N, C-alpha and C. Protein backbone atom coordinates (compact mmCIF):
# COMPACT_ATOMS: atom_id res chain seq x y z
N UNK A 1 42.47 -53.20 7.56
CA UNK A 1 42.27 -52.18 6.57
C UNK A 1 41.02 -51.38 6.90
N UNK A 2 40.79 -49.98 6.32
CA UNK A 2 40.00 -48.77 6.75
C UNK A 2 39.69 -48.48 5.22
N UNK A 3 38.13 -48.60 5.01
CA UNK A 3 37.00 -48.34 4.16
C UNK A 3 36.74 -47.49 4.29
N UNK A 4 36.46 -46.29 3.30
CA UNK A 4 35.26 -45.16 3.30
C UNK A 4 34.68 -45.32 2.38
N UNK A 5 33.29 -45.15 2.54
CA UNK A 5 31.75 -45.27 1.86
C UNK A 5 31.23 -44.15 1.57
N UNK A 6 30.79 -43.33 0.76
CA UNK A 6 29.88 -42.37 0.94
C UNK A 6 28.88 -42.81 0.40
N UNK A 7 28.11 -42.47 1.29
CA UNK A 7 26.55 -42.61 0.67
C UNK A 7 26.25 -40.93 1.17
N UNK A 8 24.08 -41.53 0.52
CA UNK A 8 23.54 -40.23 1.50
C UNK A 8 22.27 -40.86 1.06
N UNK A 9 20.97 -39.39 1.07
CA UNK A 9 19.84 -40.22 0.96
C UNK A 9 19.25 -40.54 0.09
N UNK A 10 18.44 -41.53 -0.26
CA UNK A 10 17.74 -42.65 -1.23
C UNK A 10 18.90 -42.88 -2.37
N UNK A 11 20.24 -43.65 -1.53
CA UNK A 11 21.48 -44.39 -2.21
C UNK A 11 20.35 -45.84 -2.10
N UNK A 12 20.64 -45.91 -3.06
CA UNK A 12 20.94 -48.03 -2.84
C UNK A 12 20.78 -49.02 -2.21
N UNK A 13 19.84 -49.41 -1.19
CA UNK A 13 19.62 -49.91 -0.19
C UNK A 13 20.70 -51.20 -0.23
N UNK A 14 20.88 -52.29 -1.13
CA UNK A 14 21.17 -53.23 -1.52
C UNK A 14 22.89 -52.48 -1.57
N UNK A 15 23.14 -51.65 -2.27
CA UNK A 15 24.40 -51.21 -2.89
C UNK A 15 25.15 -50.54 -1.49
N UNK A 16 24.46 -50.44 -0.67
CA UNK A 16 24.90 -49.75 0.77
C UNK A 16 25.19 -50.79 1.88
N UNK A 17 24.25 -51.40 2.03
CA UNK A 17 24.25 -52.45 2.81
C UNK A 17 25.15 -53.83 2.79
N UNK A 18 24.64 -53.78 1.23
CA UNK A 18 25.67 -55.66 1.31
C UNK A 18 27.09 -55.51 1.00
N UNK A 19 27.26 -54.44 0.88
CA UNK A 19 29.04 -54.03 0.61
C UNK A 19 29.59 -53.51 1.97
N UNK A 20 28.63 -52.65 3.14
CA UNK A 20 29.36 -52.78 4.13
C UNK A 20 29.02 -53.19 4.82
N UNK A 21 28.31 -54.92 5.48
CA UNK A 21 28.14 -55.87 5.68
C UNK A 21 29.48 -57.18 5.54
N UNK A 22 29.66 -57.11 3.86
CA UNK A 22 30.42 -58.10 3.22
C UNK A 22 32.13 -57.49 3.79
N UNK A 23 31.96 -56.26 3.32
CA UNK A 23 33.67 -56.10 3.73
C UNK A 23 34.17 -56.23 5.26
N UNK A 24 33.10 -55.90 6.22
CA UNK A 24 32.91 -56.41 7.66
C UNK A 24 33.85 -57.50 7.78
N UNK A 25 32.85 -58.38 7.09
CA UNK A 25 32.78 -60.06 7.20
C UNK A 25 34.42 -59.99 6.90
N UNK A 26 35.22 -59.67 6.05
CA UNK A 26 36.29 -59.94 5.65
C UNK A 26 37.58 -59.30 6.67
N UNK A 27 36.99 -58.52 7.73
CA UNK A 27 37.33 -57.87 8.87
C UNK A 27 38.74 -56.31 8.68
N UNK A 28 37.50 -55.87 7.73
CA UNK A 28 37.73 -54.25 7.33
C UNK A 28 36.82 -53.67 8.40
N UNK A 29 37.44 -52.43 8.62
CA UNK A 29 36.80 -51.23 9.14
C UNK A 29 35.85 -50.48 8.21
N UNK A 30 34.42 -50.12 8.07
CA UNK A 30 34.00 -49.19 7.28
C UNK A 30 33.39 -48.15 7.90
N UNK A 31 33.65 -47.16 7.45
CA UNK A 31 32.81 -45.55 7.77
C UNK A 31 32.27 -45.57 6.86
N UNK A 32 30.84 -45.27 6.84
CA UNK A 32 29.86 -44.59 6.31
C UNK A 32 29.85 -43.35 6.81
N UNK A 33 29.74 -42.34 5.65
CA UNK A 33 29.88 -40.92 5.31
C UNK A 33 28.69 -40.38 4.65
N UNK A 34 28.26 -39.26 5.21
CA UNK A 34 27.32 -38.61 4.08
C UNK A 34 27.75 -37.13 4.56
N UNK A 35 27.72 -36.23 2.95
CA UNK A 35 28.49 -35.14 4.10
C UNK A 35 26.96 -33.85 4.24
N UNK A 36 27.34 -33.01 5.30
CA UNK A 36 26.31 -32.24 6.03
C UNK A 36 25.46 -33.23 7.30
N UNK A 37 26.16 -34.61 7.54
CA UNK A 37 25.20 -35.19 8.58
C UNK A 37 26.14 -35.83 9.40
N UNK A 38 25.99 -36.47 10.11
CA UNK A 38 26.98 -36.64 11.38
C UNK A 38 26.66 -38.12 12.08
N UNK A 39 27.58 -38.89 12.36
CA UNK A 39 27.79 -40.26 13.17
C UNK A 39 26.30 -40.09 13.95
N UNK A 40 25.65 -41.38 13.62
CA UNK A 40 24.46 -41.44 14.61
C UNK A 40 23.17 -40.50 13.54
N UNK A 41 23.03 -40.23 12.75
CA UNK A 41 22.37 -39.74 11.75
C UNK A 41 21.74 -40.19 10.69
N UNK A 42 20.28 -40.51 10.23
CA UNK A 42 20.08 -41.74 9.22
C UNK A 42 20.56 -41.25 7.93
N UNK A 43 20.68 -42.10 6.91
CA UNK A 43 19.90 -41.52 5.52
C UNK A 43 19.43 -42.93 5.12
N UNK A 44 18.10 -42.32 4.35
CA UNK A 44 16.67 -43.08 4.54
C UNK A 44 17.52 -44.07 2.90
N UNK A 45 17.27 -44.99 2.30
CA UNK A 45 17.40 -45.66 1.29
C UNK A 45 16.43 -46.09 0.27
N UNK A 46 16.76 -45.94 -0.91
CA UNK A 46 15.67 -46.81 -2.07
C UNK A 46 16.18 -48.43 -2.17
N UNK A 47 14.87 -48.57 -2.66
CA UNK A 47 15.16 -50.32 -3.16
C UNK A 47 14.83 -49.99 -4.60
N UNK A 48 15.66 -50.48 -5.39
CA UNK A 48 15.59 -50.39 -6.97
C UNK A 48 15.48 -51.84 -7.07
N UNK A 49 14.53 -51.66 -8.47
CA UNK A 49 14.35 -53.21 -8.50
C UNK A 49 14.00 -53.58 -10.33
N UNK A 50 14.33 -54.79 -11.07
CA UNK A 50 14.15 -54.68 -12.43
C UNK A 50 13.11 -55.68 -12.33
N UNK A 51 11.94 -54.66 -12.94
CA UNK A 51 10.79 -56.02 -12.98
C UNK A 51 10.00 -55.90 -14.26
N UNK A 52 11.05 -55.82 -15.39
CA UNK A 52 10.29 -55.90 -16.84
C UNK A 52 9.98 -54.50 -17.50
N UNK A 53 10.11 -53.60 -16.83
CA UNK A 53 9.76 -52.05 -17.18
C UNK A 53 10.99 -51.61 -18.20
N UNK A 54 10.96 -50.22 -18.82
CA UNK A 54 12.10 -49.53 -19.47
C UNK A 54 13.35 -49.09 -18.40
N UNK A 55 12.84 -49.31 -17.44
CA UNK A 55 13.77 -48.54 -16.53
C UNK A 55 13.90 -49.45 -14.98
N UNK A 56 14.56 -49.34 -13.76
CA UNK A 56 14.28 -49.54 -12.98
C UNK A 56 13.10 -48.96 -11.91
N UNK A 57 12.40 -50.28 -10.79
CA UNK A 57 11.42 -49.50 -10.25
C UNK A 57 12.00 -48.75 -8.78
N UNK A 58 11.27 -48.09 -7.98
CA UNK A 58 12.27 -47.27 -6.89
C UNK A 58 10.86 -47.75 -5.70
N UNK A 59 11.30 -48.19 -4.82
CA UNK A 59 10.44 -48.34 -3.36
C UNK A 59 11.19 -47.95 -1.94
N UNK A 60 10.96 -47.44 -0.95
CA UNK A 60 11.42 -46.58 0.18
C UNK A 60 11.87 -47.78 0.82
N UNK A 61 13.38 -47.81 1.09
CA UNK A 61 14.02 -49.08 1.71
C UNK A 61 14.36 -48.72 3.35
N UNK A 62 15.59 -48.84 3.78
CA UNK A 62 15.89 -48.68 5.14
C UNK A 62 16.54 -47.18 5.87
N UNK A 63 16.09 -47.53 6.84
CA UNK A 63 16.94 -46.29 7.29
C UNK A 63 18.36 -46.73 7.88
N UNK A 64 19.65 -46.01 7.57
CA UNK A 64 21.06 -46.73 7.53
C UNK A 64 21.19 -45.62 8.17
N UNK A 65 21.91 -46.07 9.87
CA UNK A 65 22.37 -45.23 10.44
C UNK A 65 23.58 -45.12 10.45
N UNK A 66 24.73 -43.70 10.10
CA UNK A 66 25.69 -43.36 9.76
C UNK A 66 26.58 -43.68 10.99
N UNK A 67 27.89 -44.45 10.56
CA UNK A 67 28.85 -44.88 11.87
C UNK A 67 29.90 -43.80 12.10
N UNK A 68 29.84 -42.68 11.06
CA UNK A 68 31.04 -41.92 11.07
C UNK A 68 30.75 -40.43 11.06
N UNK A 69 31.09 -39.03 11.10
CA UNK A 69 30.61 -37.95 11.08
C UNK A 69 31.52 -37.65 9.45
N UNK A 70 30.98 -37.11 8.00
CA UNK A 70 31.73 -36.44 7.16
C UNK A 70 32.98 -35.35 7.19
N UNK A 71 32.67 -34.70 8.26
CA UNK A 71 33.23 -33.62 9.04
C UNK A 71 34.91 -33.84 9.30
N UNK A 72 34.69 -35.16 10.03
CA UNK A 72 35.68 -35.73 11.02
C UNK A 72 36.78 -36.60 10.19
N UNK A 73 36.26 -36.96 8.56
CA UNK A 73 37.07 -37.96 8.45
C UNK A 73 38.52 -37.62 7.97
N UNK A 74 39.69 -38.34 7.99
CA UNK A 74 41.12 -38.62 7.91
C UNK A 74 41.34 -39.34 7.00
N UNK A 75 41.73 -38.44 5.54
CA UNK A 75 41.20 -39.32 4.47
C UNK A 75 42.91 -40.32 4.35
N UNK A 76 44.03 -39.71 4.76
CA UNK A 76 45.16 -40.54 4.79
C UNK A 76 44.72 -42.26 5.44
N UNK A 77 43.66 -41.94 6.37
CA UNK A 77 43.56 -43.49 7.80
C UNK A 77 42.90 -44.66 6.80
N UNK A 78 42.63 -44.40 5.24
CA UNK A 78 41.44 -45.34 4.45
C UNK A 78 42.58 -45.88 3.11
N UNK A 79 42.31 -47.16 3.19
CA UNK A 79 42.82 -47.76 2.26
C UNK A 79 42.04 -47.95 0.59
N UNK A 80 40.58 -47.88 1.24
CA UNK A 80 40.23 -47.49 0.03
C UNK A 80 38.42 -46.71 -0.22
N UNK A 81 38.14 -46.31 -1.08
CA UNK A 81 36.84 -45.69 -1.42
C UNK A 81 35.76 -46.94 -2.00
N UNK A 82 34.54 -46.72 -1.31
CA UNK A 82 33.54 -47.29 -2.06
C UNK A 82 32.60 -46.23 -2.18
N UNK A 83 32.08 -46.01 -3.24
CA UNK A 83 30.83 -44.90 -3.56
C UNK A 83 29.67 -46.19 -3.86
N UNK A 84 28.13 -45.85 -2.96
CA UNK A 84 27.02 -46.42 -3.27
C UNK A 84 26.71 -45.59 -3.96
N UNK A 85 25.27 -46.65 -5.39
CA UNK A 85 24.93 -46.06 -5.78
C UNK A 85 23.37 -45.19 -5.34
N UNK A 86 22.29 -45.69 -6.48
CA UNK A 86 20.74 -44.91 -6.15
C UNK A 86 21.02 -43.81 -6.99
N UNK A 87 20.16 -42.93 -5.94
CA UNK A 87 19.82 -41.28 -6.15
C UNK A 87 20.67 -40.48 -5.43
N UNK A 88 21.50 -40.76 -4.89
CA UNK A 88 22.20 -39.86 -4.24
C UNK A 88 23.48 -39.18 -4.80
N UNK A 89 23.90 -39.78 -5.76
CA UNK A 89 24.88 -39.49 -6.32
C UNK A 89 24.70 -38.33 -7.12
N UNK A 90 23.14 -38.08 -7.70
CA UNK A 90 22.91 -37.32 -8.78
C UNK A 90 23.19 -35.46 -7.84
N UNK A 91 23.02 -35.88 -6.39
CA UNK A 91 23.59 -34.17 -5.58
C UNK A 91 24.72 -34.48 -4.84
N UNK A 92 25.34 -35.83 -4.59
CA UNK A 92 26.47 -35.66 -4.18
C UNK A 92 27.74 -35.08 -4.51
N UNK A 93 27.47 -35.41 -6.08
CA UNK A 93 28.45 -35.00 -7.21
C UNK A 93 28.56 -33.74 -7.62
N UNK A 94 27.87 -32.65 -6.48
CA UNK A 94 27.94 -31.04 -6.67
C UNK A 94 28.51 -31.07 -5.59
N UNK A 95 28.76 -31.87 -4.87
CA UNK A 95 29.41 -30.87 -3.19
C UNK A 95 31.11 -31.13 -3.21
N UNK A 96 31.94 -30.47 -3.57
CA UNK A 96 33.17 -30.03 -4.19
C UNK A 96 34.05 -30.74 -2.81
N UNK A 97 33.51 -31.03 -1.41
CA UNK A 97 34.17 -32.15 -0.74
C UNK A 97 34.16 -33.49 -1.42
N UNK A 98 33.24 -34.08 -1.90
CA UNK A 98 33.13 -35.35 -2.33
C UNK A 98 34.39 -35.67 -3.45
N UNK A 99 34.19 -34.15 -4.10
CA UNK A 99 35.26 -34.30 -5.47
C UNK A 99 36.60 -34.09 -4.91
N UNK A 100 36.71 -33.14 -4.08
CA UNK A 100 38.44 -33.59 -3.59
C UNK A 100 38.84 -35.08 -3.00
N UNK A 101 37.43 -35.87 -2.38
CA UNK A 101 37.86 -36.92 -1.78
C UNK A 101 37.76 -38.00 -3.29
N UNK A 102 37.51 -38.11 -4.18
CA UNK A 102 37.40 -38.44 -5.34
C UNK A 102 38.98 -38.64 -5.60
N UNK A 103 39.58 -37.20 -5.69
CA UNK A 103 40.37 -37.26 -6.74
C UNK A 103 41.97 -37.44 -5.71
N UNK A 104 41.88 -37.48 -4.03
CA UNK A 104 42.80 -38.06 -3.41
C UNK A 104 43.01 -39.34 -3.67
N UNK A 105 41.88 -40.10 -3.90
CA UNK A 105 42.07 -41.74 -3.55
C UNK A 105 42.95 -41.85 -5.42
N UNK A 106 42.05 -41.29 -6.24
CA UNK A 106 42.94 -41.18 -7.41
C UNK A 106 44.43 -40.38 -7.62
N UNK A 107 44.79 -39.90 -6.89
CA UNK A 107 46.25 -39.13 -7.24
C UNK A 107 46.74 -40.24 -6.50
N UNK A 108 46.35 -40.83 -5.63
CA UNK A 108 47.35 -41.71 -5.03
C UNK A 108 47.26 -43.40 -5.54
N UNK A 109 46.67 -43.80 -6.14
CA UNK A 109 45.87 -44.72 -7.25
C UNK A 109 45.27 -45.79 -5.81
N UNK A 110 44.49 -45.39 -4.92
CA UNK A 110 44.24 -46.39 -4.01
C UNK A 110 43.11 -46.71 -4.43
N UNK A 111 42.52 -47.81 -4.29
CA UNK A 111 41.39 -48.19 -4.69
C UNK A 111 39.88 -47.90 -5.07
N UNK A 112 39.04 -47.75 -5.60
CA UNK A 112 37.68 -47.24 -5.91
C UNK A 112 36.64 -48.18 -5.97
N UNK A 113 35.96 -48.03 -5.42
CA UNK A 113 34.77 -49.21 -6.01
C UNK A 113 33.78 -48.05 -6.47
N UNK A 114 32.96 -48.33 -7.53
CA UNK A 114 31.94 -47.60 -7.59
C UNK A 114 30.72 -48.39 -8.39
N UNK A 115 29.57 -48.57 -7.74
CA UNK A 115 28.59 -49.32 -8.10
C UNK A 115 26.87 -48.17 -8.67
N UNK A 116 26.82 -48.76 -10.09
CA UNK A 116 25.74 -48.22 -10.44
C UNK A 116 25.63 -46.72 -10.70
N UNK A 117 24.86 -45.86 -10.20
CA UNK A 117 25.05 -44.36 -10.59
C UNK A 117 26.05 -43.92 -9.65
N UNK A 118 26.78 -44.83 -8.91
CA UNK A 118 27.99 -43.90 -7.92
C UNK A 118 28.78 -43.86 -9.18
N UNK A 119 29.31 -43.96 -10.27
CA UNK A 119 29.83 -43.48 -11.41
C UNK A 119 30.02 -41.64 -11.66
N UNK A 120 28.53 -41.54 -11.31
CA UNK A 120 28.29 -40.03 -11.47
C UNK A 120 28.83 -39.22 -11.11
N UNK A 121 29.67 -39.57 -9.79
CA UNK A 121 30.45 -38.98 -8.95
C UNK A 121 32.21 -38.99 -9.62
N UNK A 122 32.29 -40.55 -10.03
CA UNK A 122 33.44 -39.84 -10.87
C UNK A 122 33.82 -39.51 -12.19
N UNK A 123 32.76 -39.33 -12.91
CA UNK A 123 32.27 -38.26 -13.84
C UNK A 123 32.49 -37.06 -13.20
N UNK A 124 31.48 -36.30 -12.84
CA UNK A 124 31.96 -34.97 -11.92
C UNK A 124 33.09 -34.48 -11.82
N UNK A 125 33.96 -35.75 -11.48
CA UNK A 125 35.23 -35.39 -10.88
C UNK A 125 36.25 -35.31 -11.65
N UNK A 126 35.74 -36.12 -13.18
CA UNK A 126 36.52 -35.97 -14.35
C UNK A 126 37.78 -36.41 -14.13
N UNK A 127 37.77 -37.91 -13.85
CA UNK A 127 38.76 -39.03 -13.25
C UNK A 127 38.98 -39.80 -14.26
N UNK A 128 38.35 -40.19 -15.20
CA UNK A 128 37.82 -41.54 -16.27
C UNK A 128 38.24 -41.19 -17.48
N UNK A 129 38.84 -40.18 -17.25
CA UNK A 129 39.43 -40.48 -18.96
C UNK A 129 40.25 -41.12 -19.34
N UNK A 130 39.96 -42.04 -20.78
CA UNK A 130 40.72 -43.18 -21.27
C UNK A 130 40.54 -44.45 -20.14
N UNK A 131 39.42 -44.19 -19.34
CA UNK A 131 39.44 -45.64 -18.41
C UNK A 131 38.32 -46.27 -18.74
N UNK A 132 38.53 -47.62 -18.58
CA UNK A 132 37.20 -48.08 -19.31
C UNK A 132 36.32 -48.46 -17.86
N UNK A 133 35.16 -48.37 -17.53
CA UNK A 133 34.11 -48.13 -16.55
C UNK A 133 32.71 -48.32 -17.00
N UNK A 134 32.37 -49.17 -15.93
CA UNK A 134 30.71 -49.85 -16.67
C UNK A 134 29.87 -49.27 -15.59
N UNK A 135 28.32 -48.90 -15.60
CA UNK A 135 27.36 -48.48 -14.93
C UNK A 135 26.01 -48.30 -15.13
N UNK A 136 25.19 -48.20 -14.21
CA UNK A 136 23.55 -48.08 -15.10
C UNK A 136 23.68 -48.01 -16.53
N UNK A 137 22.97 -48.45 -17.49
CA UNK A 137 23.24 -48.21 -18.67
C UNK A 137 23.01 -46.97 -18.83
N UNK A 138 21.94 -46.19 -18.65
CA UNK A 138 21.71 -44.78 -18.83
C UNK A 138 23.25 -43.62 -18.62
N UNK A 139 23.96 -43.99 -18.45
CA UNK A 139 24.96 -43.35 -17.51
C UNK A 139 26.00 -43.17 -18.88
N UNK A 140 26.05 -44.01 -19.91
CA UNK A 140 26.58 -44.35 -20.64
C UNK A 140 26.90 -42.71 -21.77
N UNK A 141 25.89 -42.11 -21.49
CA UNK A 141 26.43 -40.52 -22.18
C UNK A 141 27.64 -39.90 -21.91
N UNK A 142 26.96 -39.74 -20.35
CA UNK A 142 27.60 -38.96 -19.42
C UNK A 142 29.23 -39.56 -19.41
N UNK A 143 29.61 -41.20 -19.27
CA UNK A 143 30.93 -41.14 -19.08
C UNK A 143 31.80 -41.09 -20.16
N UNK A 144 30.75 -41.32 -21.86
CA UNK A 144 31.73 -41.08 -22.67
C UNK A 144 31.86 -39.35 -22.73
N UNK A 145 30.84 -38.51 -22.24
CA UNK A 145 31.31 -36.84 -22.54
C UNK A 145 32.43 -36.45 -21.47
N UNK A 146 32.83 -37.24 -21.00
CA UNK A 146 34.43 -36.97 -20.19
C UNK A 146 35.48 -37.89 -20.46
N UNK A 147 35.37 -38.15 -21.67
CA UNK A 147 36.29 -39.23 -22.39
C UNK A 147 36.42 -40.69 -21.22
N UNK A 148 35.35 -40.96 -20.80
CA UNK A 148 35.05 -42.49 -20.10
C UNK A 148 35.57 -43.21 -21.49
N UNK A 149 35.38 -44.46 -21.36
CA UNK A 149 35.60 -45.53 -22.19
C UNK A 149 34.35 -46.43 -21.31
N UNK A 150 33.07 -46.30 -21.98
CA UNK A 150 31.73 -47.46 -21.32
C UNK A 150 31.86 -48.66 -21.84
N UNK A 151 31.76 -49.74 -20.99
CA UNK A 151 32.08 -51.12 -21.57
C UNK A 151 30.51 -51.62 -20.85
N UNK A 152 29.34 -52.01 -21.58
CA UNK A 152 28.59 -52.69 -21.86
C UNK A 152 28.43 -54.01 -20.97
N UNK A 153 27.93 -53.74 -19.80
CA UNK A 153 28.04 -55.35 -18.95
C UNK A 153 26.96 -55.63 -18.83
N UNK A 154 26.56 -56.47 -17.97
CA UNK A 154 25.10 -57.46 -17.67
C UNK A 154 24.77 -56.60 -16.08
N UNK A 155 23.90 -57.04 -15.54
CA UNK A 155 23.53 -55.73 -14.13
C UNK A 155 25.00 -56.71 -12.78
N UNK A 156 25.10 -58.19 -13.05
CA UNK A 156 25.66 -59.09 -12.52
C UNK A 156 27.70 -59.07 -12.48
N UNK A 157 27.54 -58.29 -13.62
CA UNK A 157 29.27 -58.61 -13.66
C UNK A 157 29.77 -56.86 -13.31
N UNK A 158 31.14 -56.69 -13.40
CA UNK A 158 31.91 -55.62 -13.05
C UNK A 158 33.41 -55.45 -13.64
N UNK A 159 33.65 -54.23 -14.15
CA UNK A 159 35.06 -53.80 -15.02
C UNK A 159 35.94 -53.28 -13.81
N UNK A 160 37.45 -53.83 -14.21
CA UNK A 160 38.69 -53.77 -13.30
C UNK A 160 39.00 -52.41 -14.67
N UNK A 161 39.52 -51.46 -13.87
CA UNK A 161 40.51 -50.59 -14.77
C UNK A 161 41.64 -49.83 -13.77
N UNK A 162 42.76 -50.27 -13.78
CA UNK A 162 43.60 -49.45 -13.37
C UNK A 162 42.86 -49.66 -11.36
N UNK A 163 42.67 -48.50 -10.64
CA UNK A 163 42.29 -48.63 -9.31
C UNK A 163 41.20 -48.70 -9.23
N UNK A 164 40.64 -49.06 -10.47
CA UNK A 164 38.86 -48.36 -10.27
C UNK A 164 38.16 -49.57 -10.68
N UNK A 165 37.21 -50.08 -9.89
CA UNK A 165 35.99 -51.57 -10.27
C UNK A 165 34.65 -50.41 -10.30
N UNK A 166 33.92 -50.85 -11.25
CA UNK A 166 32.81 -50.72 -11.52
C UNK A 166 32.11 -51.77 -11.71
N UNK A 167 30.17 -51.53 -10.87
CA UNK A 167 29.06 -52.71 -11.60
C UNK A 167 28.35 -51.69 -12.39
N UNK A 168 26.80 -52.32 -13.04
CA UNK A 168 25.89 -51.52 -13.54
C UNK A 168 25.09 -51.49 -12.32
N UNK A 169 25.18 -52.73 -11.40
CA UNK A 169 23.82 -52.31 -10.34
C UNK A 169 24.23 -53.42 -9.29
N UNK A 170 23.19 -53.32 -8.43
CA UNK A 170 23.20 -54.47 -7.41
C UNK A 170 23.42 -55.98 -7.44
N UNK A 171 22.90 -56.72 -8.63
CA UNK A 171 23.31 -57.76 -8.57
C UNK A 171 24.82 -57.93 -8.66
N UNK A 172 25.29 -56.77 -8.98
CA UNK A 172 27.04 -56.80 -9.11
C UNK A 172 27.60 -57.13 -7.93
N UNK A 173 26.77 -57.01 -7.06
CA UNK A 173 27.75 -56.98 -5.62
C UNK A 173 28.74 -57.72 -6.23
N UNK A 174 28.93 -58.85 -6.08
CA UNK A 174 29.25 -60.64 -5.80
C UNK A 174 30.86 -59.73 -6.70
N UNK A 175 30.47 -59.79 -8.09
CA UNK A 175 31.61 -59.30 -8.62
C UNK A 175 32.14 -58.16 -8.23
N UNK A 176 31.72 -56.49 -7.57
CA UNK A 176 32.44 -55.85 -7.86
C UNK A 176 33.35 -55.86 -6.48
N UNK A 177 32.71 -56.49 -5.70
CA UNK A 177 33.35 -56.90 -4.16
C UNK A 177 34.27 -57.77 -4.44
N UNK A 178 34.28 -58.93 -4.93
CA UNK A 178 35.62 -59.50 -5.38
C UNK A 178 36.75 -58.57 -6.16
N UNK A 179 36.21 -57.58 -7.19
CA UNK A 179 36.95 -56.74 -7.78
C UNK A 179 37.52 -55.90 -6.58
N UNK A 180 37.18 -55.51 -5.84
CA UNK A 180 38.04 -54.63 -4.70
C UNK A 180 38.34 -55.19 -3.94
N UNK A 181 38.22 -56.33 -3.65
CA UNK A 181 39.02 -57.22 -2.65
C UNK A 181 40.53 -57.28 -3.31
N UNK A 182 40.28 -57.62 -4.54
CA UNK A 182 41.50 -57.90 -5.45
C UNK A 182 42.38 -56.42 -5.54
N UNK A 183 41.97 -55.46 -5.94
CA UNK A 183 42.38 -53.75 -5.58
C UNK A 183 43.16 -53.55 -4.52
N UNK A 184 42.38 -54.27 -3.13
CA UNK A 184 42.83 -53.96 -1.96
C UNK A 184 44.12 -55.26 -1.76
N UNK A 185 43.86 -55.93 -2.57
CA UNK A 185 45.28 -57.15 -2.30
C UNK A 185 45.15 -58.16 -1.47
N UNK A 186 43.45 -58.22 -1.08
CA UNK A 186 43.05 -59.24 0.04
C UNK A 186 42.96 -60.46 -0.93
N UNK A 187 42.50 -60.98 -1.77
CA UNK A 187 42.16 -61.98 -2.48
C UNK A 187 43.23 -62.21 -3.73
């Protein structure tokens, strides 16, 4: 099976990495995508982290070099979408490629993962209505003003709806990776 990822820069260090690492391990193909940059190209990463504050904290994580060019990709060759989250989502979700590749994987109901503020993206895309979808808590406006349905999780667990798994954050990996394993029909 054939993964696409989009990220870009200061996504998720944690939300980028251990998802295409883990699906590796399970012996998927993943492209990492960011679009305007090209195979062999970094984008730099945050480390978000909860250490008692109102909010999460943000520290300058890795540089993740891109395996795929945006340009180039064949969105028929991918079985399914993972969107990282972070900061990147908050300008990914204006570039009107991201949203057609959004709303292919949805017309055809193939799988979604979306972790943390990668939500934002399908908000934007105005995919979620009547679906129920969990994410940063803050996020929680935004998906009910596109008729989301927000379901209230812990940062650790993740919502199945229809093709689409959602976490609120990184500790979700564990769950929302089992949730798309299950999507994809591996588990």
């Amino acid at each position: 099976m054939k993964i696409l990822m989009i990220a870009g820069d200061f996504t998720e260090d944690y939300e980028l990495m251990v998802p295409y690492q883990a699906l590796q391990v399970v012996g998927m193909d993943v492209d990492v995508v960011c679009p305007d940059k090209n195979k062999g190209d970094v984008v730099k990463t945050a480390i978000h982290d909860f250490e008692g504050y109102q909010t999460y904290t943000e520290k300058l994580g890795h540089n993740f070099v891109l395996n795929a060019s945006f340009q180039n990709i064949k969105l028929h060759e991918y079985d399914g979408l993972f969107i990282t989250g972070g900061r990147s989502p908050e300008y990914l979700r204006m570039d009107n490629r991201v949203l057609d590749i959004i709303h292919y994987f949805m017309e055809l109901e193939k799988p979604i993962a979306a972790i943390c503020h990668g939500v934002q993206i399908l908000t934007a895309a105005n995919v979620i209505k009547g679906l129920d979808v969990t994410a940063y808590y803050s996020l929680e406006p935004e998906v009910r003003s596109v008729g989301g349905n927000f379901i209230k999780k812990e940062a650790h667990e993740a919502v199945i709806c229809k093709n689409i798994v959602t976490s609120p954050a990184w500790p979700g990996n564990i769950e929302i990776l089992k949730g798309f394993l299950k999507l994809l029909n591996i588990i």
